[in-house]
PDB file of C-alpha atoms in Angstrom:
ATOM      1  CA  MET I   1       5.467  32.400   1.691  1.00  0.00           C
ATOM      2  CA  ALA I   2       5.109  28.707   0.847  1.00  0.00           C
ATOM      3  CA  GLU I   3       8.161  26.247   1.931  1.00  0.00           C
ATOM      4  CA  ILE I   4      11.204  25.159  -0.352  1.00  0.00           C
ATOM      5  CA  LEU I   5      13.179  22.807   0.697  1.00  0.00           C
ATOM      6  CA  ILE I   6      16.869  22.350  -1.512  1.00  0.00           C
ATOM      7  CA  LYS I   7      18.539  19.329  -2.519  1.00  0.00           C
ATOM      8  CA  ASP I   8      22.042  19.186  -3.800  1.00  0.00           C
ATOM      9  CA  GLY I   9      21.251  22.723  -4.727  1.00  0.00           C
ATOM     10  CA  VAL I  10      17.609  21.687  -6.546  1.00  0.00           C
ATOM     11  CA  LYS I  11      14.872  23.819  -5.206  1.00  0.00           C
ATOM     12  CA  TYR I  12      11.873  21.501  -4.579  1.00  0.00           C
ATOM     13  CA  ARG I  13       8.720  23.630  -3.749  1.00  0.00           C
ATOM     14  CA  LEU I  14       5.572  22.755  -1.608  1.00  0.00           C
ATOM     15  CA  TRP I  15       2.553  21.532  -3.677  1.00  0.00           C
ATOM     16  CA  THR I  16      -0.493  20.761  -3.257  1.00  0.00           C
ATOM     17  CA  PRO I  17      -2.716  18.125  -5.566  1.00  0.00           C
ATOM     18  CA  SER I  18      -5.419  19.949  -7.339  1.00  0.00           C
ATOM     19  CA  LYS I  19      -7.712  16.416  -6.403  1.00  0.00           C
ATOM     20  CA  GLU I  20      -8.260  14.605  -3.150  1.00  0.00           C
ATOM     21  CA  GLY I  21      -7.883  11.546  -5.274  1.00  0.00           C
ATOM     22  CA  GLU I  22      -4.332  12.171  -6.112  1.00  0.00           C
ATOM     23  CA  LEU I  23      -3.495  12.704  -2.112  1.00  0.00           C
ATOM     24  CA  GLU I  24      -5.013   9.581  -1.474  1.00  0.00           C
ATOM     25  CA  ARG I  25      -2.796   7.773  -3.654  1.00  0.00           C
ATOM     26  CA  MET I  26       0.312   8.923  -2.586  1.00  0.00           C
ATOM     27  CA  VAL I  27      -1.038   7.906   0.932  1.00  0.00           C
ATOM     28  CA  VAL I  28      -2.155   4.701  -0.063  1.00  0.00           C
ATOM     29  CA  HIS I  29       1.534   4.332  -2.188  1.00  0.00           C
ATOM     30  CA  HIS I  30       3.319   5.253   1.067  1.00  0.00           C
ATOM     31  CA  SER I  31       1.051   3.519   3.721  1.00  0.00           C
ATOM     32  CA  LYS I  32       3.998   1.156   5.414  1.00  0.00           C
ATOM     33  CA  ASP I  33       6.093   4.665   5.836  1.00  0.00           C
ATOM     34  CA  VAL I  34       2.870   6.358   7.163  1.00  0.00           C
ATOM     35  CA  PHE I  35       1.126   4.268   9.134  1.00  0.00           C
ATOM     36  CA  GLY I  36       4.006   2.009   9.929  1.00  0.00           C
ATOM     37  CA  GLY I  37       5.271  -1.715   8.921  1.00  0.00           C
ATOM     38  CA  ASN I  38       3.272  -3.737  11.244  1.00  0.00           C
ATOM     39  CA  SER I  39      -0.119  -2.339  10.109  1.00  0.00           C
ATOM     40  CA  ILE I  40      -1.954  -2.863   6.710  1.00  0.00           C
ATOM     41  CA  TYR I  41      -3.998  -0.135   4.919  1.00  0.00           C
ATOM     42  CA  PHE I  42      -7.163  -1.947   3.252  1.00  0.00           C
ATOM     43  CA  ASP I  43      -7.429   0.162   0.147  1.00  0.00           C
ATOM     44  CA  ILE I  44     -10.935  -1.151  -0.422  1.00  0.00           C
ATOM     45  CA  LYS I  45     -13.723   1.833  -0.818  1.00  0.00           C
ATOM     46  CA  LYS I  46     -14.880   0.563  -4.045  1.00  0.00           C
ATOM     47  CA  LYS I  47     -15.891  -2.701  -2.913  1.00  0.00           C
ATOM     48  CA  ILE I  48     -17.521  -1.734   0.486  1.00  0.00           C
ATOM     49  CA  GLN I  49     -19.739   0.552  -2.196  1.00  0.00           C
ATOM     50  CA  THR I  50     -21.387  -2.155  -3.738  1.00  0.00           C
ATOM     51  CA  ASN I  51     -21.495  -4.288  -0.619  1.00  0.00           C
ATOM     52  CA  ILE I  52     -22.444  -1.324   2.183  1.00  0.00           C
ATOM     53  CA  GLY I  53     -23.351   1.841   0.312  1.00  0.00           C
ATOM     54  CA  GLU I  54     -22.086   4.541  -1.410  1.00  0.00           C
ATOM     55  CA  ARG I  55     -22.601   7.135   1.589  1.00  0.00           C
ATOM     56  CA  THR I  56     -21.017   4.787   4.153  1.00  0.00           C
ATOM     57  CA  ILE I  57     -17.587   4.645   3.011  1.00  0.00           C
ATOM     58  CA  PRO I  58     -14.563   6.676   4.718  1.00  0.00           C
ATOM     59  CA  ASP I  59     -11.304   6.644   2.397  1.00  0.00           C
ATOM     60  CA  GLY I  60      -9.605   3.669   3.887  1.00  0.00           C
ATOM     61  CA  TYR I  61      -9.439   1.462   6.812  1.00  0.00           C
ATOM     62  CA  LEU I  62      -6.198   0.294   8.801  1.00  0.00           C
ATOM     63  CA  ILE I  63      -5.447  -2.120  11.413  1.00  0.00           C
ATOM     64  CA  ASN I  64      -2.349  -1.989  13.525  1.00  0.00           C
ATOM     65  CA  PHE I  65      -1.120  -5.819  13.925  1.00  0.00           C
ATOM     66  CA  ASP I  66       0.725  -4.629  17.229  1.00  0.00           C
ATOM     67  CA  THR I  67      -2.085  -3.702  19.049  1.00  0.00           C
ATOM     68  CA  ASN I  68      -5.361  -4.913  16.914  1.00  0.00           C
ATOM     69  CA  GLU I  69      -6.297  -1.219  16.865  1.00  0.00           C
ATOM     70  CA  PHE I  70      -8.606  -0.298  13.831  1.00  0.00           C
ATOM     71  CA  CYS I  71      -7.986   2.943  12.392  1.00  0.00           C
ATOM     72  CA  ILE I  72     -10.619   5.017   9.822  1.00  0.00           C
ATOM     73  CA  ILE I  73      -8.649   6.975   7.274  1.00  0.00           C
ATOM     74  CA  GLU I  74      -9.923  10.076   5.634  1.00  0.00           C
ATOM     75  CA  VAL I  75      -7.899  11.703   3.394  1.00  0.00           C
ATOM     76  CA  GLU I  76      -8.152  15.656   2.899  1.00  0.00           C
ATOM     77  CA  LEU I  77      -7.060  18.583   0.925  1.00  0.00           C
ATOM     78  CA  SER I  78      -6.798  22.057   3.351  1.00  0.00           C
ATOM     79  CA  THR I  79      -8.334  23.921   0.216  1.00  0.00           C
ATOM     80  CA  HIS I  80     -11.716  21.919   0.401  1.00  0.00           C
ATOM     81  CA  HIS I  81     -14.122  24.508   2.538  1.00  0.00           C
ATOM     82  CA  GLU I  82     -16.391  21.963   4.133  1.00  0.00           C
ATOM     83  CA  TYR I  83     -15.424  18.824   6.539  1.00  0.00           C
ATOM     84  CA  ARG I  84     -18.994  18.080   7.328  1.00  0.00           C
ATOM     85  CA  HIS I  85     -19.061  14.786   5.416  1.00  0.00           C
ATOM     86  CA  ILE I  86     -16.202  13.392   7.526  1.00  0.00           C
ATOM     87  CA  ASN I  87     -18.588  13.197  10.396  1.00  0.00           C
ATOM     88  CA  GLU I  88     -21.298  12.247   8.462  1.00  0.00           C
ATOM     89  CA  GLN I  89     -19.728   9.230   6.652  1.00  0.00           C
ATOM     90  CA  ILE I  90     -17.987   7.955   9.588  1.00  0.00           C
ATOM     91  CA  GLY I  91     -21.300   7.704  11.633  1.00  0.00           C
ATOM     92  CA  LYS I  92     -23.096   5.958   9.278  1.00  0.00           C
ATOM     93  CA  PHE I  93     -20.440   3.798   9.232  1.00  0.00           C
ATOM     94  CA  ILE I  94     -20.447   2.876  12.621  1.00  0.00           C
ATOM     95  CA  SER I  95     -24.175   2.766  12.758  1.00  0.00           C
ATOM     96  CA  ALA I  96     -24.013  -0.034   9.896  1.00  0.00           C
ATOM     97  CA  LEU I  97     -21.396  -2.123  11.441  1.00  0.00           C
ATOM     98  CA  ASN I  98     -24.539  -2.236  14.272  1.00  0.00           C
ATOM     99  CA  ASN I  99     -25.999  -5.038  11.829  1.00  0.00           C
ATOM    100  CA  TYR I 100     -24.201  -8.018  11.750  1.00  0.00           C
ATOM    101  CA  GLN I 101     -24.713  -8.957   8.190  1.00  0.00           C
ATOM    102  CA  THR I 102     -22.714  -6.020   7.653  1.00  0.00           C
ATOM    103  CA  ARG I 103     -20.484  -6.817   9.642  1.00  0.00           C
ATOM    104  CA  GLN I 104     -19.887 -10.363   8.136  1.00  0.00           C
ATOM    105  CA  LYS I 105     -19.801  -8.700   4.723  1.00  0.00           C
ATOM    106  CA  LEU I 106     -16.944  -6.487   5.546  1.00  0.00           C
ATOM    107  CA  ALA I 107     -14.804  -9.087   7.370  1.00  0.00           C
ATOM    108  CA  ARG I 108     -15.234 -10.953   4.176  1.00  0.00           C
ATOM    109  CA  ILE I 109     -14.084  -7.985   2.631  1.00  0.00           C
ATOM    110  CA  LEU I 110     -10.743  -7.809   4.421  1.00  0.00           C
ATOM    111  CA  LYS I 111      -9.875 -11.401   4.380  1.00  0.00           C
ATOM    112  CA  ASP I 112     -10.254 -11.473   0.560  1.00  0.00           C
ATOM    113  CA  TYR I 113      -8.082  -8.097   0.312  1.00  0.00           C
ATOM    114  CA  ILE I 114      -5.169 -10.298   2.817  1.00  0.00           C
ATOM    115  CA  LEU I 115      -5.743 -13.482   0.603  1.00  0.00           C
ATOM    116  CA  ASP I 116      -5.074 -11.948  -2.764  1.00  0.00           C
ATOM    117  CA  ASP I 117      -1.760 -10.981  -1.900  1.00  0.00           C
ATOM    118  CA  VAL I 118       0.460 -13.648  -1.176  1.00  0.00           C
ATOM    119  CA  VAL I 119       2.912 -11.569   0.818  1.00  0.00           C
ATOM    120  CA  LEU I 120       0.179  -9.961   3.160  1.00  0.00           C
ATOM    121  CA  GLU I 121      -1.506 -13.367   3.588  1.00  0.00           C
ATOM    122  CA  LYS I 122       1.883 -14.678   5.168  1.00  0.00           C
ATOM    123  CA  PHE I 123       2.264 -11.321   7.310  1.00  0.00           C
ATOM    124  CA  VAL I 124      -1.505 -11.541   8.952  1.00  0.00           C
ATOM    125  CA  LYS I 125      -1.549 -15.693   9.485  1.00  0.00           C
ATOM    126  CA  LYS I 126       1.792 -14.567  11.497  1.00  0.00           C
ATOM    127  CA  LYS I 127      -0.030 -12.023  13.274  1.00  0.00           C
ATOM    128  CA  VAL I 128      -3.344 -13.919  14.153  1.00  0.00           C
ATOM    129  CA  GLY I 129      -1.809 -17.264  14.746  1.00  0.00           C
ATOM    130  CA  ASP I 130      -4.082 -19.950  14.793  1.00  0.00           C
ATOM    131  CA  LYS I 131      -7.250 -18.356  14.562  1.00  0.00           C
ATOM    132  CA  GLU I 132      -8.978 -18.128  11.215  1.00  0.00           C
ATOM    133  CA  ILE I 133      -8.139 -14.585   9.231  1.00  0.00           C
ATOM    134  CA  TYR I 134     -11.950 -14.333   8.526  1.00  0.00           C
ATOM    135  CA  GLU I 135     -12.606 -14.854  12.249  1.00  0.00           C
ATOM    136  CA  PHE I 136      -9.817 -12.120  13.373  1.00  0.00           C
ATOM    137  CA  PHE I 137     -11.209  -9.565  11.213  1.00  0.00           C
ATOM    138  CA  LEU I 138     -15.285 -10.161  13.263  1.00  0.00           C
ATOM    139  CA  ASP I 139     -13.687  -9.898  16.405  1.00  0.00           C
ATOM    140  CA  ILE I 140     -12.093  -6.333  15.035  1.00  0.00           C
ATOM    141  CA  LEU I 141     -15.352  -5.398  13.850  1.00  0.00           C
ATOM    142  CA  GLU I 142     -17.070  -6.023  17.092  1.00  0.00           C
ATOM    143  CA  ASN I 143     -14.705  -3.743  19.083  1.00  0.00           C
ATOM    144  CA  VAL I 144     -15.532  -1.089  16.572  1.00  0.00           C
ATOM    145  CA  LYS I 145     -19.008  -1.070  16.767  1.00  0.00           C
ATOM    146  CA  GLU I 146     -18.642  -0.643  20.530  1.00  0.00           C
ATOM    147  CA  GLN I 147     -16.607   2.263  19.633  1.00  0.00           C
ATOM    148  CA  LYS I 148     -13.143   1.098  20.055  1.00  0.00           C
ATOM    149  CA  TYR I 149     -11.669   2.583  17.423  1.00  0.00           C
ATOM    150  CA  SER I 150      -9.698   5.664  16.185  1.00  0.00           C
ATOM    151  CA  ILE I 151      -9.743   7.999  13.216  1.00  0.00           C
ATOM    152  CA  VAL I 152      -6.602   9.685  11.639  1.00  0.00           C
ATOM    153  CA  VAL I 153      -7.647  12.391   9.132  1.00  0.00           C
ATOM    154  CA  ILE I 154      -3.986  12.857   6.204  1.00  0.00           C
ATOM    155  CA  ILE I 155      -4.067  16.545   5.018  1.00  0.00           C
ATOM    156  CA  ASP I 156      -1.712  18.331   3.343  1.00  0.00           C
ATOM    157  CA  LYS I 157      -1.565  20.938   5.395  1.00  0.00           C
ATOM    158  CA  LYS I 158      -3.254  21.242   9.129  1.00  0.00           C
ATOM    159  CA  THR I 159      -5.797  24.277   9.359  1.00  0.00           C
ATOM    160  CA  LYS I 160      -8.066  25.668  12.080  1.00  0.00           C
ATOM    161  CA  ARG I 161     -11.208  24.409   9.921  1.00  0.00           C
ATOM    162  CA  ILE I 162     -10.439  21.330   9.664  1.00  0.00           C
ATOM    163  CA  SER I 163      -9.434  21.117  13.356  1.00  0.00           C
ATOM    164  CA  ASP I 164     -12.976  22.510  14.385  1.00  0.00           C
ATOM    165  CA  ALA I 165     -14.616  20.147  12.146  1.00  0.00           C
ATOM    166  CA  CYS I 166     -13.241  17.006  13.768  1.00  0.00           C
ATOM    167  CA  SER I 167     -13.771  18.712  17.570  1.00  0.00           C
ATOM    168  CA  ILE I 168     -17.326  17.752  17.182  1.00  0.00           C
ATOM    169  CA  LEU I 169     -16.680  13.754  16.499  1.00  0.00           C
ATOM    170  CA  HIS I 170     -17.017  11.326  19.335  1.00  0.00           C
ATOM    171  CA  SER I 171     -13.623   9.852  19.100  1.00  0.00           C
ATOM    172  CA  ARG I 172     -11.139  12.512  18.385  1.00  0.00           C
ATOM    173  CA  PRO I 173      -9.274  12.139  14.909  1.00  0.00           C
ATOM    174  CA  ASP I 174      -5.660  12.837  15.229  1.00  0.00           C
ATOM    175  CA  ILE I 175      -4.782  15.052  12.308  1.00  0.00           C
ATOM    176  CA  ARG I 176      -1.267  14.262  10.621  1.00  0.00           C
ATOM    177  CA  GLU I 177      -0.043  16.274   7.722  1.00  0.00           C
ATOM    178  CA  PHE I 178       1.274  15.187   4.972  1.00  0.00           C
ATOM    179  CA  LYS I 179       3.185  17.583   2.441  1.00  0.00           C
ATOM    180  CA  THR I 180       4.590  17.016  -0.517  1.00  0.00           C
ATOM    181  CA  PHE I 181       7.769  19.032  -2.781  1.00  0.00           C
ATOM    182  CA  ALA I 182       7.791  18.997  -6.223  1.00  0.00           C
ATOM    183  CA  ARG I 183      11.007  19.598  -8.012  1.00  0.00           C
ATOM    184  CA  GLU I 184      11.273  22.701  -9.760  1.00  0.00           C
ATOM    185  CA  GLY I 185      10.536  23.103 -13.333  1.00  0.00           C
ATOM    186  CA  VAL I 186       9.439  19.358 -13.489  1.00  0.00           C
ATOM    187  CA  ASP I 187       6.367  17.921 -13.489  1.00  0.00           C
ATOM    188  CA  PRO I 188       4.917  17.423  -9.595  1.00  0.00           C
ATOM    189  CA  LYS I 189       4.028  14.006 -10.095  1.00  0.00           C
ATOM    190  CA  MET I 190       6.999  12.542 -11.403  1.00  0.00           C
ATOM    191  CA  VAL I 191       9.591  14.149  -9.189  1.00  0.00           C
ATOM    192  CA  HIS I 192       8.542  15.014  -5.748  1.00  0.00           C
ATOM    193  CA  VAL I 193       9.414  14.126  -1.733  1.00  0.00           C
ATOM    194  CA  HIS I 194       6.997  14.190   1.084  1.00  0.00           C
ATOM    195  CA  LEU I 195       7.224  15.289   4.502  1.00  0.00           C
ATOM    196  CA  PHE I 196       5.073  13.972   7.168  1.00  0.00           C
ATOM    197  CA  GLU I 197       4.766  12.433  10.688  1.00  0.00           C
ATOM    198  CA  PRO I 198       4.513   8.409  10.883  1.00  0.00           C
ATOM    199  CA  LEU I 199       1.656   6.974  12.915  1.00  0.00           C
ATOM    200  CA  TYR I 200       3.529   4.679  14.667  1.00  0.00           C
ATOM    201  CA  GLU I 201       6.941   4.176  15.235  1.00  0.00           C
ATOM    202  CA  THR I 202       7.859   0.680  15.042  1.00  0.00           C
ATOM    203  CA  GLU I 203      11.259  -1.415  15.009  1.00  0.00           C
ATOM    204  CA  ILE I 204      12.708  -1.036  11.534  1.00  0.00           C
ATOM    205  CA  ILE I 205      12.657  -4.508   9.791  1.00  0.00           C
ATOM    206  CA  GLU I 206      13.312  -3.353   6.174  1.00  0.00           C
ATOM    207  CA  SER I 207      14.466  -0.100   5.019  1.00  0.00           C
ATOM    208  CA  VAL I 208      13.742   1.655   1.362  1.00  0.00           C
ATOM    209  CA  LYS I 209      16.793   3.336   0.013  1.00  0.00           C
ATOM    210  CA  PRO I 210      15.400   6.748  -0.519  1.00  0.00           C
ATOM    211  CA  SER I 211      14.944   8.599  -3.786  1.00  0.00           C
ATOM    212  CA  VAL I 212      13.107  11.484  -5.001  1.00  0.00           C
ATOM    213  CA  GLU I 213      13.038  10.423  -8.862  1.00  0.00           C
ATOM    214  CA  GLN I 214      10.062   8.438  -8.866  1.00  0.00           C
ATOM    215  CA  GLN I 215      11.328   6.725 -11.697  1.00  0.00           C
ATOM    216  CA  GLN I 216      14.376   5.699 -10.182  1.00  0.00           C
ATOM    217  CA  ILE I 217      13.013   2.201  -8.575  1.00  0.00           C
ATOM    218  CA  THR I 218      14.049   1.603  -4.991  1.00  0.00           C
ATOM    219  CA  LEU I 219      15.460  -1.922  -3.967  1.00  0.00           C
ATOM    220  CA  ARG I 220      14.265  -3.124  -0.245  1.00  0.00           C
ATOM    221  CA  GLU I 221      17.143  -4.080   2.110  1.00  0.00           C
ATOM    222  CA  GLU I 222      17.161  -6.539   4.888  1.00  0.00           C
ATOM    223  CA  GLU I 223      18.502  -6.285   7.934  1.00  0.00           C
ATOM    224  CA  LYS I 224      20.188  -9.351   8.765  1.00  0.00           C
ATOM    225  CA  PRO I 225      22.926 -10.185  10.917  1.00  0.00           C
ATOM    226  CA  LYS I 226      25.140 -11.178   7.685  1.00  0.00           C
ATOM    227  CA  ARG I 227      24.950  -8.878   4.412  1.00  0.00           C
ATOM    228  CA  LEU I 228      24.488 -10.351   1.094  1.00  0.00           C
ATOM    229  CA  LYS I 229      27.485  -9.872  -0.999  1.00  0.00           C
ATOM    230  CA  ARG I 230      26.763  -8.575  -4.529  1.00  0.00           C
ATOM    231  CA  GLY I 231      25.893 -11.296  -6.828  1.00  0.00           C
ATOM    232  CA  GLU I 232      24.711 -13.490  -3.803  1.00  0.00           C
ATOM    233  CA  LYS I 233      21.201 -13.676  -4.551  1.00  0.00           C
ATOM    234  CA  THR I 234      19.415 -14.178  -7.930  1.00  0.00           C
ATOM    235  CA  ASN I 235      19.475 -10.197  -9.405  1.00  0.00           C
ATOM    236  CA  GLN I 236      15.825  -8.620 -10.263  1.00  0.00           C
ATOM    237  CA  LYS I 237      16.746  -8.157 -13.857  1.00  0.00           C
ATOM    238  CA  ALA I 238      16.650 -12.255 -14.320  1.00  0.00           C
ATOM    239  CA  TYR I 239      12.800 -12.167 -13.309  1.00  0.00           C
ATOM    240  CA  ILE I 240      11.630  -9.819 -15.766  1.00  0.00           C
ATOM    241  CA  ILE I 241      11.453 -12.137 -18.826  1.00  0.00           C
ATOM    242  CA  PRO I 242      10.090 -15.190 -16.978  1.00  0.00           C
ATOM    243  CA  ILE I 243       7.045 -12.807 -15.670  1.00  0.00           C
ATOM    244  CA  LEU I 244       6.485 -11.851 -18.864  1.00  0.00           C
ATOM    245  CA  GLU I 245       6.367 -15.147 -20.631  1.00  0.00           C
ATOM    246  CA  SER I 246       3.966 -16.983 -17.433  1.00  0.00           C
ATOM    247  CA  LEU I 247       1.650 -13.502 -17.994  1.00  0.00           C
ATOM    248  CA  ILE I 248       1.525 -14.278 -21.896  1.00  0.00           C
ATOM    249  CA  GLU I 249       1.157 -18.017 -21.535  1.00  0.00           C
ATOM    250  CA  MET I 250      -1.861 -17.340 -18.490  1.00  0.00           C
ATOM    251  CA  GLY I 251      -3.555 -15.044 -21.216  1.00  0.00           C
ATOM    252  CA  GLY I 252      -2.001 -11.725 -20.268  1.00  0.00           C
ATOM    253  CA  SER I 253      -2.576 -11.759 -16.644  1.00  0.00           C
ATOM    254  CA  GLY I 254      -3.017 -13.580 -13.360  1.00  0.00           C
ATOM    255  CA  ARG I 255      -3.708 -13.353  -9.902  1.00  0.00           C
ATOM    256  CA  THR I 256      -0.155 -13.036  -7.714  1.00  0.00           C
ATOM    257  CA  LYS I 257      -0.106 -16.271  -6.214  1.00  0.00           C
ATOM    258  CA  TYR I 258      -0.716 -18.571  -9.468  1.00  0.00           C
ATOM    259  CA  VAL I 259       1.779 -16.151 -11.742  1.00  0.00           C
ATOM    260  CA  LEU I 260       4.887 -16.607  -8.634  1.00  0.00           C
ATOM    261  CA  ASP I 261       3.910 -20.397  -8.857  1.00  0.00           C
ATOM    262  CA  MET I 262       4.782 -20.213 -12.606  1.00  0.00           C
ATOM    263  CA  VAL I 263       7.735 -17.790 -12.267  1.00  0.00           C
ATOM    264  CA  GLU I 264       9.268 -20.225  -9.941  1.00  0.00           C
ATOM    265  CA  GLN I 265       9.019 -23.025 -12.532  1.00  0.00           C
ATOM    266  CA  LYS I 266      10.665 -21.240 -15.123  1.00  0.00           C
ATOM    267  CA  MET I 267      13.673 -19.873 -12.460  1.00  0.00           C
ATOM    268  CA  GLU I 268      14.146 -23.833 -11.872  1.00  0.00           C
ATOM    269  CA  GLY I 269      17.985 -23.881 -12.147  1.00  0.00           C
ATOM    270  CA  ILE I 270      18.221 -20.189 -11.553  1.00  0.00           C
ATOM    271  CA  LEU I 271      17.399 -19.514  -8.796  1.00  0.00           C
ATOM    272  CA  LYS I 272      19.695 -20.112  -6.165  1.00  0.00           C
ATOM    273  CA  GLU I 273      19.968 -21.423  -2.482  1.00  0.00           C
ATOM    274  CA  VAL I 274      20.056 -17.753  -0.837  1.00  0.00           C
ATOM    275  CA  ASP I 275      17.234 -16.704  -2.663  1.00  0.00           C
ATOM    276  CA  TYR I 276      14.729 -19.442  -0.356  1.00  0.00           C
ATOM    277  CA  GLU I 277      16.318 -18.294   2.205  1.00  0.00           C
ATOM    278  CA  MET I 278      13.215 -16.331   4.801  1.00  0.00           C
ATOM    279  CA  LEU I 279      14.294 -12.947   5.362  1.00  0.00           C
ATOM    280  CA  SER I 280      14.677 -11.137   8.618  1.00  0.00           C
ATOM    281  CA  SER I 281      11.122 -10.162   8.803  1.00  0.00           C
ATOM    282  CA  GLY I 282      10.401 -13.986   9.230  1.00  0.00           C
ATOM    283  CA  ILE I 283       7.445 -13.476   6.213  1.00  0.00           C
ATOM    284  CA  ASP I 284       8.992 -12.825   2.992  1.00  0.00           C
ATOM    285  CA  ILE I 285      11.003 -15.776   1.311  1.00  0.00           C
ATOM    286  CA  ARG I 286      13.932 -13.787  -0.189  1.00  0.00           C
ATOM    287  CA  TRP I 287      13.037 -14.818  -4.247  1.00  0.00           C
ATOM    288  CA  GLU I 288       9.191 -13.546  -3.706  1.00  0.00           C
ATOM    289  CA  ASN I 289      10.343 -10.305  -2.522  1.00  0.00           C
ATOM    290  CA  THR I 290      12.757  -9.606  -4.969  1.00  0.00           C
ATOM    291  CA  ALA I 291       9.617 -11.166  -7.896  1.00  0.00           C
ATOM    292  CA  ALA I 292       7.683  -8.435  -6.298  1.00  0.00           C
ATOM    293  CA  TRP I 293      10.472  -5.489  -6.814  1.00  0.00           C
ATOM    294  CA  ALA I 294      10.689  -6.634  -9.947  1.00  0.00           C
ATOM    295  CA  ARG I 295       7.203  -6.423 -10.953  1.00  0.00           C
ATOM    296  CA  ASN I 296       7.228  -2.892  -9.146  1.00  0.00           C
ATOM    297  CA  THR I 297      10.039  -2.161 -11.321  1.00  0.00           C
ATOM    298  CA  MET I 298       8.186  -3.206 -14.728  1.00  0.00           C
ATOM    299  CA  VAL I 299       4.823  -1.347 -13.820  1.00  0.00           C
ATOM    300  CA  GLN I 300       7.211   1.914 -13.658  1.00  0.00           C
ATOM    301  CA  LYS I 301       8.723   0.582 -17.071  1.00  0.00           C
ATOM    302  CA  GLY I 302       5.476   0.217 -18.519  1.00  0.00           C
ATOM    303  CA  LEU I 303       6.098  -3.295 -19.264  1.00  0.00           C
ATOM    304  CA  LEU I 304       3.116  -4.546 -16.584  1.00  0.00           C
ATOM    305  CA  LYS I 305      -0.217  -2.512 -16.057  1.00  0.00           C
ATOM    306  CA  PRO I 306      -0.104  -0.648 -12.751  1.00  0.00           C
ATOM    307  CA  SER I 307      -2.677  -2.015 -10.319  1.00  0.00           C
ATOM    308  CA  GLU I 308      -5.508   1.055 -10.845  1.00  0.00           C
ATOM    309  CA  GLU I 309      -5.819  -0.855 -14.360  1.00  0.00           C
ATOM    310  CA  SER I 310      -5.582  -4.668 -13.735  1.00  0.00           C
ATOM    311  CA  GLY I 311      -7.272  -4.645 -10.169  1.00  0.00           C
ATOM    312  CA  ARG I 312      -5.537  -4.856  -7.198  1.00  0.00           C
ATOM    313  CA  GLY I 313      -3.815  -8.747  -6.748  1.00  0.00           C
ATOM    314  CA  ILE I 314      -3.885  -8.602 -10.460  1.00  0.00           C
ATOM    315  CA  TRP I 315      -0.743  -8.458 -12.869  1.00  0.00           C
ATOM    316  CA  GLU I 316      -1.108  -8.085 -15.876  1.00  0.00           C
ATOM    317  CA  ILE I 317       1.342  -7.225 -19.041  1.00  0.00           C
ATOM    318  CA  SER I 318       1.026  -4.229 -20.979  1.00  0.00           C
ATOM    319  CA  ASP I 319       1.499  -3.825 -25.179  1.00  0.00           C
ATOM    320  CA  GLU I 320       4.907  -2.471 -24.676  1.00  0.00           C
ATOM    321  CA  GLY I 321       5.487  -5.771 -22.175  1.00  0.00           C
ATOM    322  CA  ARG I 322       4.630  -8.043 -24.856  1.00  0.00           C
ATOM    323  CA  ARG I 323       7.108  -5.889 -27.405  1.00  0.00           C
ATOM    324  CA  TYR I 324      10.129  -6.226 -24.600  1.00  0.00           C
ATOM    325  CA  TYR I 325       9.516  -9.696 -24.426  1.00  0.00           C
ATOM    326  CA  GLU I 326       9.423 -10.965 -27.967  1.00  0.00           C
ATOM    327  CA  GLU I 327      12.542  -8.797 -28.540  1.00  0.00           C
ATOM    328  CA  ASN I 328      14.269  -9.837 -25.691  1.00  0.00           C
ATOM    329  CA  LYS I 329      13.572 -13.620 -25.000  1.00  0.00           C
ATOM    330  CA  SER I 330      16.058 -15.888 -25.789  1.00  0.00           C
TER     331      SER I 330
END
C-alpha cells in the first residue's frame, strides 16, 4: 500500500512522475537541498550534447567545493524496466574525457555556466581563490579521467532492479530516494512535498521557510548575529517595477548581470545602506539576493518567463509582465 503523509489534517499521497524529465526538473529545483549548499549541480545536458555527443551524456554533474569531488548524476524512475543505459552512458562519458580537447570543451562549458550567474560566480571565485575558474575545472576533469569521481543515482523508489544494475559499475553508485507526496485532490505538480536524504551534511548558512504550496514563494532567511527588523531592508515588492522596466528597456530580456546593473541604477535612492551589506554566507550582497528572490516570485506570478523558456542566466519579461508594468508604473 502506498505511503501517506498527513499535515494539518490534509492527506498527501505518494506520487510518481509519469516522465523522467519531471523528476529531473524537481531534483534540479531542489539541488542545494539534495546535494548540499557548498555544491553546484550543473544542468548542462543540452550544451554537452551539442559539444561532445548525445550518446555520452549523463543527466547531470555535481562538484562539491568542500572536497573538490566530481559527481556524475543519473535521475531514474523505478517504473523503468531497463537500466543498462546508466553503465553505457557513464562508460562513454569517462572514455570521452581521455581526449584532452574534450576536457577543454567541458571545462569551458562549466566555466560559462558559472559566469552566466553572478551569484554562482562569486561563490566559485571565493572557493577557488587565486586559481582561474577554467583551470580549476580542467584540473577536476583530469582527476575524473584518472577514475577519481563518484556516481549518484536519484530515484523515486529504490528497488532491487536498480541496485543490481548499478552493482556492475566500476565506481559503485550512491543510490538516493527522492519521493514526492502530492496533496489529495489537487494537481500533483502544483501542491506537493518531497522526502529525501541529503547527499552531504553541511553547515547551514541559510534556510528556506517550508511550504507545501509551490505557488507560495519562499523567502530566504540569512543567519546572522543580529536579525534585521521588519522594514529595515528594501522589500521584494519594491524590485518588481524596476526589474520589469529594465527588461523592457533592454528589449525584453537580458543576462542576469546586466539586468541587475540596470535595476541598481533605477533603485538609486530606494536601496538602503543595509541592502549593500554582505550576507553571512560571505557570497551574496543583500540587495542582489533579494532581487534574485523577487525574480523567482515574478516567475511564479507569470510576470517573467521561467528559465526553461528564456534560457539559463537570462531574465525575460512575459506578456503578463508587460501588462502588469503598464497598469502599475508610476
